CSV table of C-alpha atoms in Angstrom, one decimal:
chain,number,residue,atom,x,y,z
A,1,MET,CA,-2.4,193.9,20.2
A,2,ALA,CA,-3.2,193.3,16.5
A,3,ILE,CA,-5.7,191.6,14.3
A,4,TYR,CA,-4.0,188.8,12.6
A,5,TYR,CA,-4.8,187.4,9.2
A,6,LYS,CA,-3.9,184.3,7.1
A,7,VAL,CA,-3.7,184.2,3.4
A,8,TYR,CA,-5.9,181.7,1.4
A,9,GLN,CA,-6.1,180.9,-2.3
A,10,ASN,CA,-9.5,180.6,-4.1
A,11,ASN,CA,-9.5,177.1,-5.5
A,12,ARG,CA,-13.2,177.0,-6.6
A,13,LYS,CA,-13.1,175.5,-10.1
A,14,ASP,CA,-15.8,177.7,-11.7
A,15,SER,CA,-14.9,181.0,-9.9
A,16,PRO,CA,-13.8,183.9,-12.0
A,17,THR,CA,-11.2,184.7,-9.3
A,18,LYS,CA,-9.8,181.1,-9.1
A,19,GLY,CA,-6.1,181.3,-8.2
A,20,LYS,CA,-6.4,184.7,-6.5
A,21,TRP,CA,-5.3,185.2,-2.9
A,22,TYR,CA,-7.4,186.6,-0.1
A,23,GLY,CA,-6.9,187.3,3.6
A,24,ARG,CA,-9.1,186.0,6.4
A,25,ALA,CA,-9.0,187.1,10.0
A,26,ALA,CA,-7.2,184.5,12.2
A,27,MET,CA,-8.7,183.8,15.6
A,28,LEU,CA,-6.1,182.9,18.2
A,29,GLU,CA,-8.5,182.0,21.0
A,30,THR,CA,-12.1,182.0,22.1
A,31,ASP,CA,-13.3,184.1,25.0
A,32,THR,CA,-16.4,182.9,26.8
A,33,THR,CA,-18.8,184.8,29.0
A,34,ASP,CA,-16.9,183.5,32.0
A,35,ASP,CA,-13.7,185.0,30.7
A,36,LEU,CA,-15.5,188.3,30.0
A,37,ALA,CA,-17.1,188.3,33.4
A,38,LYS,CA,-13.7,187.8,35.1
A,39,ALA,CA,-12.2,190.7,33.0
A,40,ILE,CA,-15.1,193.0,33.8
A,41,GLN,CA,-15.0,192.2,37.5
A,42,GLU,CA,-11.4,193.4,37.5
A,43,LYS,CA,-12.4,196.8,36.1
A,44,CYS,CA,-15.3,197.6,38.4
A,45,THR,CA,-16.9,196.9,41.8
A,46,VAL,CA,-19.3,194.3,40.6
A,47,ASN,CA,-18.4,190.7,41.3
A,48,GLU,CA,-18.1,187.9,38.7
A,49,ALA,CA,-21.4,186.2,39.6
A,50,ASP,CA,-23.4,189.4,39.2
A,51,VAL,CA,-21.7,190.2,35.9
A,52,LEU,CA,-22.6,186.7,34.6
A,53,ALA,CA,-26.2,187.1,35.8
A,54,VAL,CA,-26.4,190.4,33.8
A,55,ILE,CA,-24.9,188.8,30.7
A,56,LYS,CA,-27.3,185.9,30.8
A,57,SER,CA,-30.2,188.2,31.3
A,58,LEU,CA,-29.1,190.4,28.5
A,59,ILE,CA,-28.9,187.4,26.1
A,60,SER,CA,-32.4,186.2,27.3
A,61,GLU,CA,-33.9,189.7,26.8
A,62,MET,CA,-32.2,190.2,23.4
A,63,THR,CA,-33.6,186.8,22.3
A,64,ARG,CA,-37.1,187.8,23.3
A,65,SER,CA,-36.9,191.2,21.5
A,66,LEU,CA,-35.4,189.7,18.3
A,67,GLN,CA,-38.0,187.0,18.2
A,68,ASN,CA,-40.7,189.7,18.5
A,69,SER,CA,-39.4,191.4,15.3
A,70,HIS,CA,-37.6,194.2,17.3
A,71,ARG,CA,-34.2,195.6,16.5
A,72,VAL,CA,-31.9,195.7,19.5
A,73,LYS,CA,-29.5,198.6,19.8
A,74,LEU,CA,-26.8,198.7,22.4
A,75,PRO,CA,-25.4,202.3,22.3
A,76,GLY,CA,-21.6,202.2,22.0
A,77,PHE,CA,-21.7,198.6,20.9
A,78,GLY,CA,-24.0,198.1,17.9
A,79,THR,CA,-27.3,196.9,16.6
A,80,PHE,CA,-28.7,193.4,16.2
A,81,LYS,CA,-31.7,192.3,14.1
A,82,LEU,CA,-32.9,189.1,12.5
A,83,GLY,CA,-32.6,188.4,8.8
A,84,LEU,CA,-34.2,185.8,6.5
A,85,ARG,CA,-33.0,183.7,3.6
A,86,THR,CA,-35.9,182.8,1.4
A,87,LYS,CA,-36.6,180.9,-1.8
A,88,PRO,CA,-38.7,182.7,-4.4
A,89,ALA,CA,-42.4,182.3,-5.2
A,90,ASP,CA,-43.8,182.7,-8.7
A,91,GLU,CA,-46.5,185.0,-7.4
A,92,ARG,CA,-46.8,187.4,-4.4
A,93,ASP,CA,-49.8,185.6,-2.9
A,94,LYS,CA,-47.9,182.2,-3.2
A,95,PHE,CA,-45.1,183.4,-0.9
A,96,GLY,CA,-45.5,182.0,2.7
A,97,VAL,CA,-43.7,180.5,5.6
A,98,ALA,CA,-42.7,177.5,3.5
A,99,ASN,CA,-40.5,179.8,1.4
A,100,ILE,CA,-38.3,180.8,4.4
A,101,LYS,CA,-35.2,178.7,4.4
A,102,ASP,CA,-33.2,180.3,7.3
A,103,VAL,CA,-33.4,182.8,10.1
A,104,HIS,CA,-30.1,184.4,11.2
A,105,VAL,CA,-28.9,187.2,13.3
A,106,LEU,CA,-27.3,190.3,11.7
A,107,PHE,CA,-25.0,192.5,13.7
A,108,SER,CA,-23.8,196.0,12.8
A,109,PRO,CA,-21.1,197.6,15.0
A,110,GLU,CA,-22.0,201.2,16.0
A,111,LEU,CA,-21.0,203.7,13.4
A,112,LYS,CA,-19.5,207.0,14.6
A,113,ARG,CA,-19.0,210.0,12.3
A,114,GLU,CA,-16.3,212.4,13.3
A,115,GLN,CA,-16.6,216.2,12.6
A,116,ASN,CA,-14.0,215.8,9.8
A,117,GLY,CA,-16.2,213.3,8.1
A,118,THR,CA,-14.3,210.2,9.1
A,119,ARG,CA,-16.5,207.2,9.8
A,120,THR,CA,-15.4,204.5,12.3
A,121,ARG,CA,-17.1,201.4,13.7
A,122,THR,CA,-16.9,200.1,17.2
A,123,PHE,CA,-14.3,197.4,17.7
A,124,ILE,CA,-12.3,198.5,14.6
A,125,ASN,CA,-11.1,202.1,15.4
A,126,GLY,CA,-7.4,202.0,16.2
A,127,ALA,CA,-7.0,198.4,15.2
A,128,ARG,CA,-3.7,197.2,13.8
A,129,VAL,CA,-3.5,194.4,11.2
A,130,LYS,CA,-0.6,192.0,10.9
A,131,ALA,CA,0.1,188.8,9.0
A,132,PHE,CA,-0.4,185.7,11.1
A,133,SER,CA,3.1,184.6,10.3
A,134,SER,CA,4.4,187.7,12.1
A,135,LEU,CA,2.9,186.3,15.3
A,136,ALA,CA,4.9,183.1,14.9
A,137,ALA,CA,8.0,185.2,14.0
A,138,GLU,CA,7.5,187.2,17.2
A,139,LYS,CA,7.4,183.9,19.2
A,140,GLY,CA,10.4,182.5,17.2
A,141,GLU,CA,8.3,179.8,15.5
A,142,ASN,CA,8.5,178.4,12.0
A,143,THR,CA,6.9,181.0,9.7
A,144,SER,CA,6.5,179.0,6.5
A,145,ASP,CA,3.0,179.4,5.0
A,146,ASP,CA,1.3,176.0,4.2
A,147,ASN,CA,-2.1,177.4,3.3
A,148,ALA,CA,-1.7,177.4,-0.4
A,149,GLY,CA,-4.1,174.5,-0.9
A,150,ASP,CA,-6.9,176.0,1.3
A,151,ASN,CA,-10.1,177.2,-0.3
A,152,ALA,CA,-10.9,180.9,-0.1
A,153,GLY,CA,-13.8,181.9,-2.2
A,154,ASP,CA,-14.9,184.8,0.0
A,155,ASN,CA,-13.6,188.3,0.6
A,156,ALA,CA,-14.0,188.1,4.4
A,157,GLY,CA,-12.1,190.9,6.0
A,158,SER,CA,-11.9,193.0,2.9
A,159,GLY,CA,-13.4,195.9,4.8
A,160,SER,CA,-16.4,196.4,2.5
A,161,GLY,CA,-19.1,198.1,4.5
A,162,SER,CA,-17.0,198.4,7.6
A,163,GLY,CA,-16.6,202.1,7.5
A,164,GLY,CA,-13.3,201.6,9.2
A,165,ASN,CA,-9.9,202.8,8.1
A,166,THR,CA,-8.1,199.5,8.0
A,167,SER,CA,-4.7,199.1,6.5
A,168,ALA,CA,-2.4,196.1,6.3
A,169,GLY,CA,1.2,195.6,7.2
A,170,GLY,CA,0.9,196.3,10.9
A,171,THR,CA,0.0,200.0,10.6
A,172,ASN,CA,-2.6,201.7,12.7
A,173,ALA,CA,-6.1,201.7,11.3
């Protein structure tokens, strides 16, 4: 297993990094709660319907907690909390609900500190990173990269703040 990436060029006209190349994680498929429930059922004695019921209840309870301004921590998994995007007010007492533009969910994978000082995050430890074209090569498909015209503009997957030891080229992280 590997985390695949595709390479994109930043083509934003006013960007100081216009023309530079960035990598973004490539998603191969989408797994649903049904897919996860089936996989969990195979690893334990709980049936798929019960697993689905627990997942749906977890989502419902997490929603309730988050909407009551609580942080939700799932040990071994990570922490969820709500964040706000706001527009400024000229004065403190002029700031109100009308200044809130967006409410969104923030997720931080659990951070573990080893005795040697190494920090790793859940889901990242032991990950291998490979170019998406290497997946096609493994399957014997055409590996030409036609992404040169795509917009990048972000540094997604750069590892900032991840705490993980991610390295490229198919090496272990």
